[in-house]
C-alpha positions as a Markdown table, in Angstrom:
| # | Residue | x | y | z |
|---|---|---|---|---|
| 1 | Met | 19.0 | 11.5 | -2.7 |
| 2 | Ala | 15.4 | 10.6 | -3.8 |
| 3 | Thr | 14.8 | 11.2 | -7.5 |
| 4 | Ala | 11.0 | 10.4 | -7.6 |
| 5 | Pro | 8.8 | 13.5 | -8.2 |
| 6 | Gly | 6.9 | 14.4 | -5.0 |
| 7 | Trp | 9.1 | 12.3 | -2.8 |
| 8 | Pro | 9.9 | 12.4 | 0.1 |
| 9 | Val | 6.8 | 14.0 | 1.6 |
| 10 | Ser | 4.8 | 14.0 | 4.8 |
| 11 | Leu | 1.0 | 14.6 | 4.7 |
| 12 | Ser | -1.7 | 14.8 | 7.3 |
| 13 | Ser | -5.4 | 15.2 | 7.9 |
| 14 | Gly | -6.6 | 15.5 | 11.5 |
| 15 | Asp | -5.0 | 12.7 | 13.6 |
| 16 | Val | -4.0 | 10.7 | 10.5 |
| 17 | Gly | -0.6 | 11.2 | 8.8 |
| 18 | Val | 1.6 | 9.6 | 6.2 |
| 19 | Arg | 5.3 | 10.0 | 5.9 |
| 20 | Pro | 8.3 | 8.0 | 4.6 |
| 21 | Leu | 8.9 | 4.7 | 6.4 |
| 22 | Arg | 12.1 | 5.1 | 8.4 |
| 23 | Leu | 14.6 | 3.0 | 10.4 |
| 24 | Arg | 13.2 | 4.4 | 13.7 |
| 25 | Asp | 9.9 | 2.6 | 12.9 |
| 26 | Thr | 11.6 | -0.8 | 13.5 |
| 27 | Val | 10.4 | -1.5 | 17.1 |
| 28 | Ala | 6.9 | -0.2 | 16.3 |
| 29 | Trp | 6.7 | -2.2 | 13.0 |
| 30 | Val | 7.8 | -5.4 | 14.7 |
| 31 | Glu | 5.3 | -5.0 | 17.6 |
| 32 | Val | 2.4 | -4.1 | 15.4 |
| 33 | Arg | 3.0 | -6.8 | 12.8 |
| 34 | Gln | 3.6 | -9.6 | 15.3 |
| 35 | Ala | 0.4 | -8.6 | 17.2 |
| 36 | Asn | -1.7 | -8.7 | 14.0 |
| 37 | Glu | -1.1 | -12.1 | 12.6 |
| 38 | Ala | -4.8 | -13.1 | 12.8 |
| 39 | Trp | -5.9 | -9.8 | 11.4 |
| 40 | Leu | -3.4 | -9.6 | 8.5 |
| 41 | Ala | -2.2 | -13.1 | 7.5 |
| 42 | Pro | -5.4 | -14.1 | 5.6 |
| 43 | Trp | -4.9 | -11.3 | 3.2 |
| 44 | Glu | -1.1 | -11.2 | 2.6 |
| 45 | Gly | 0.8 | -13.1 | -0.1 |
| 46 | Ala | 3.3 | -15.8 | 0.7 |
| 47 | Pro | 5.7 | -17.7 | -1.5 |
| 48 | Ala | 4.2 | -20.7 | -3.3 |
| 49 | Arg | 7.3 | -22.4 | -4.7 |
| 50 | Leu | 8.7 | -25.7 | -3.4 |
| 51 | Gly | 11.7 | -25.4 | -1.2 |
| 52 | Pro | 12.5 | -25.0 | 2.5 |
| 53 | Pro | 9.5 | -24.6 | 4.9 |
| 54 | Thr | 8.0 | -21.2 | 4.8 |
| 55 | Ala | 9.1 | -19.0 | 7.7 |
| 56 | Ser | 6.6 | -18.5 | 10.5 |
| 57 | Trp | 4.8 | -15.1 | 10.9 |
| 58 | Ala | 7.1 | -14.2 | 13.8 |
| 59 | Glu | 10.2 | -15.1 | 11.7 |
| 60 | Arg | 8.9 | -12.9 | 8.9 |
| 61 | His | 8.5 | -9.9 | 11.2 |
| 62 | Thr | 11.8 | -9.2 | 13.0 |
| 63 | Ala | 14.1 | -6.2 | 13.1 |
| 64 | Gly | 16.4 | -7.8 | 10.6 |
| 65 | Val | 13.6 | -8.4 | 8.2 |
| 66 | Phe | 12.4 | -4.8 | 8.5 |
| 67 | Ala | 15.9 | -3.5 | 7.8 |
| 68 | Val | 16.1 | -5.5 | 4.6 |
| 69 | Met | 12.6 | -4.5 | 3.5 |
| 70 | Leu | 13.3 | -0.8 | 4.2 |
| 71 | Arg | 16.6 | -0.9 | 2.3 |
| 72 | Gln | 14.8 | -2.4 | -0.7 |
| 73 | Leu | 11.9 | 0.1 | -0.5 |
| 74 | Arg | 14.3 | 3.0 | -0.3 |
| 75 | Ala | 16.2 | 1.8 | -3.3 |
| 76 | Glu | 13.0 | 1.5 | -5.3 |
| 77 | Ala | 12.0 | 5.0 | -4.1 |
| 78 | Arg | 15.3 | 6.5 | -5.3 |
| 79 | Gly | 14.6 | 4.9 | -8.6 |
| 80 | Gly | 11.2 | 6.5 | -8.8 |
| 81 | Arg | 9.4 | 3.1 | -8.8 |
| 82 | Cys | 7.9 | 3.1 | -5.3 |
| 83 | Leu | 6.6 | 5.4 | -2.5 |
| 84 | Pro | 6.8 | 3.6 | 0.9 |
| 85 | Phe | 4.6 | 5.5 | 3.4 |
| 86 | Ala | 4.2 | 4.8 | 7.1 |
| 87 | Val | 0.7 | 5.5 | 8.4 |
| 88 | Thr | 0.4 | 7.3 | 11.8 |
| 89 | Trp | -2.5 | 7.9 | 14.2 |
| 90 | Gln | -1.8 | 10.8 | 16.6 |
| 91 | Gly | 1.9 | 10.4 | 15.8 |
| 92 | Arg | 2.0 | 6.7 | 16.4 |
| 93 | Phe | 2.9 | 4.1 | 13.8 |
| 94 | Val | -0.1 | 2.1 | 12.9 |
| 95 | Gly | 0.3 | 0.8 | 9.3 |
| 96 | Gln | 1.6 | 1.3 | 5.8 |
| 97 | Val | 0.5 | 2.5 | 2.4 |
| 98 | Thr | 2.9 | 1.5 | -0.4 |
| 99 | Val | 2.7 | 2.8 | -4.0 |
| 100 | Ser | 4.6 | 0.4 | -6.1 |
| 101 | Gly | 5.3 | -0.6 | -9.7 |
| 102 | Ile | 5.4 | 3.0 | -10.9 |
| 103 | Val | 5.6 | 3.1 | -14.6 |
| 104 | Arg | 6.1 | 6.4 | -16.5 |
| 105 | Gly | 5.7 | 7.4 | -20.1 |
| 106 | Ala | 2.3 | 6.8 | -21.8 |
| 107 | Phe | 1.2 | 4.7 | -18.8 |
| 108 | Asp | 1.9 | 6.9 | -15.8 |
| 109 | Ser | 0.5 | 4.2 | -13.5 |
| 110 | Ala | 1.1 | 2.4 | -10.2 |
| 111 | Ala | -0.4 | 0.0 | -7.8 |
| 112 | Val | -1.3 | 0.6 | -4.2 |
| 113 | Gly | -1.3 | -1.7 | -1.2 |
| 114 | Tyr | -2.2 | -0.9 | 2.5 |
| 115 | Trp | -2.7 | -2.3 | 5.9 |
| 116 | Val | -3.5 | -1.0 | 9.4 |
| 117 | Asp | -3.2 | -2.3 | 12.9 |
| 118 | Gly | -6.4 | -4.1 | 13.7 |
| 119 | Arg | -6.5 | -2.5 | 17.1 |
| 120 | His | -7.1 | 0.9 | 15.3 |
| 121 | Ala | -9.5 | -0.4 | 12.7 |
| 122 | Gly | -12.9 | 1.4 | 12.3 |
| 123 | Arg | -11.5 | 4.9 | 12.9 |
| 124 | Gly | -11.3 | 5.9 | 9.2 |
| 125 | Ile | -7.5 | 5.8 | 9.3 |
| 126 | Val | -7.0 | 3.8 | 6.1 |
| 127 | Pro | -9.5 | 5.7 | 3.9 |
| 128 | Thr | -7.9 | 9.0 | 5.1 |
| 129 | Ala | -4.3 | 7.8 | 4.6 |
| 130 | Leu | -5.0 | 6.3 | 1.2 |
| 131 | Gly | -6.9 | 9.4 | 0.2 |
| 132 | Leu | -3.9 | 11.6 | 1.1 |
| 133 | Val | -1.6 | 9.4 | -0.9 |
| 134 | Val | -3.9 | 9.2 | -3.9 |
| 135 | Asp | -4.3 | 13.0 | -4.0 |
| 136 | His | -0.5 | 13.4 | -3.8 |
| 137 | Cys | 0.1 | 10.8 | -6.6 |
| 138 | Phe | -2.3 | 12.7 | -8.9 |
| 139 | Gly | -0.7 | 16.0 | -7.9 |
| 140 | Pro | 3.1 | 16.3 | -7.5 |
| 141 | Val | 3.9 | 12.7 | -8.3 |
| 142 | Gly | 2.2 | 13.1 | -11.7 |
| 143 | Leu | 0.5 | 9.8 | -12.0 |
| 144 | His | -2.6 | 9.2 | -14.1 |
| 145 | Arg | -3.8 | 5.8 | -12.9 |
| 146 | Ile | -3.7 | 3.9 | -9.6 |
| 147 | Glu | -4.7 | 0.3 | -9.3 |
| 148 | Ala | -5.7 | -1.7 | -6.2 |
| 149 | Asn | -6.3 | -5.5 | -6.2 |
| 150 | Val | -8.4 | -6.9 | -3.4 |
| 151 | Arg | -9.7 | -10.4 | -2.5 |
| 152 | Pro | -13.4 | -10.7 | -3.1 |
| 153 | Glu | -13.9 | -11.8 | 0.5 |
| 154 | Asn | -12.1 | -8.8 | 1.9 |
| 155 | Thr | -15.2 | -6.6 | 2.3 |
| 156 | Ala | -13.5 | -4.1 | 4.6 |
| 157 | Ser | -10.7 | -3.4 | 2.1 |
| 158 | Arg | -13.2 | -3.2 | -0.8 |
| 159 | Arg | -15.2 | -0.6 | 1.1 |
| 160 | Val | -12.0 | 1.5 | 1.5 |
| 161 | Val | -11.3 | 1.7 | -2.3 |
| 162 | Glu | -15.0 | 2.1 | -3.2 |
| 163 | Lys | -15.4 | 4.9 | -0.7 |
| 164 | Leu | -12.5 | 6.7 | -2.5 |
| 165 | Gly | -14.1 | 6.3 | -5.9 |
| 166 | Phe | -12.1 | 3.4 | -7.2 |
| 167 | Arg | -14.1 | 1.6 | -9.9 |
| 168 | Glu | -14.3 | -2.2 | -10.2 |
| 169 | Glu | -12.7 | -3.2 | -13.5 |
| 170 | Ala | -11.8 | -6.9 | -13.5 |
| 171 | Leu | -11.7 | -10.2 | -11.8 |
| 172 | His | -8.1 | -11.6 | -11.7 |
| 173 | Leu | -8.3 | -15.4 | -11.4 |
| 174 | Arg | -5.8 | -17.2 | -9.1 |
| 175 | Tyr | -3.9 | -13.8 | -8.9 |
| 176 | Leu | -1.8 | -14.2 | -5.7 |
| 177 | His | -0.7 | -17.1 | -3.4 |
| 178 | Ile | -2.3 | -16.3 | 0.0 |
| 179 | Asp | -3.0 | -18.5 | 2.9 |
| 180 | Gly | -1.9 | -21.7 | 1.2 |
| 181 | Ala | -3.7 | -21.3 | -2.2 |
| 182 | Trp | -3.9 | -19.1 | -5.3 |
| 183 | Arg | -6.6 | -16.5 | -4.6 |
| 184 | Asp | -8.8 | -14.5 | -7.0 |
| 185 | His | -8.7 | -10.7 | -6.7 |
| 186 | Val | -11.0 | -8.0 | -7.8 |
| 187 | Gly | -9.2 | -5.3 | -9.8 |
| 188 | Tyr | -10.0 | -1.7 | -9.0 |
| 189 | Ala | -8.6 | 1.5 | -10.5 |
| 190 | Leu | -8.8 | 5.2 | -10.2 |
| 191 | Thr | -7.7 | 7.7 | -12.8 |
| 192 | Asp | -7.0 | 11.4 | -12.7 |
| 193 | Asp | -9.4 | 12.7 | -15.4 |
| 194 | Arg | -8.8 | 16.4 | -14.9 |
| 195 | Pro | -7.6 | 18.1 | -18.0 |
| 196 | Asn | -3.9 | 18.1 | -18.4 |
| 197 | Pro | -2.7 | 21.8 | -18.8 |
| 198 | Ser | 0.1 | 20.7 | -21.1 |
| 199 | Leu | -2.5 | 19.3 | -23.5 |
| 200 | Arg | -4.8 | 22.3 | -23.6 |
| 201 | Pro | -4.9 | 24.2 | -26.8 |
| 202 | Thr | -3.0 | 27.5 | -26.9 |
| 203 | Pro | -5.4 | 30.5 | -27.1 |
């Protein structure tokens, strides 16, 4: 049973929906990921350590890989450290939004990552899906801060977070190993600055 506040949950706005990633997404996930190597590979991290040759894109996106990933994400969700959402467009799987690294206590913070099938880009799917998730995180999940880290060159992704009100806070040098090198990232964050009812003075 999930123990994270506000999880599991399904949310929607028009044709866009977010819901927990599930095993039935296997075939769609494999098809979408394998079809989007040119669209997604330049922006996604890959191991940098010496060792056996890095697996190809196709080898990293099989049904077996999805099963392992889903098992890990579900374990993190049960521990309250992750919210793994599938993104849907008219009921069809088209991407993911993952809230990860949830830390409670005085921090109440997490990081968010997202991707969408390039064949559905330009329809406002990611801003809508991410907006649904952010609102939910600042509501039932009870987070105060959400971070997003984006490569400076990724103008489309930067437009998404800026459209939702994320503020640019930092430049993280050589932050993630992507596409064969350590890449800088721009750090964005959004905070829930509404008054906390539990902190309001008693009349």
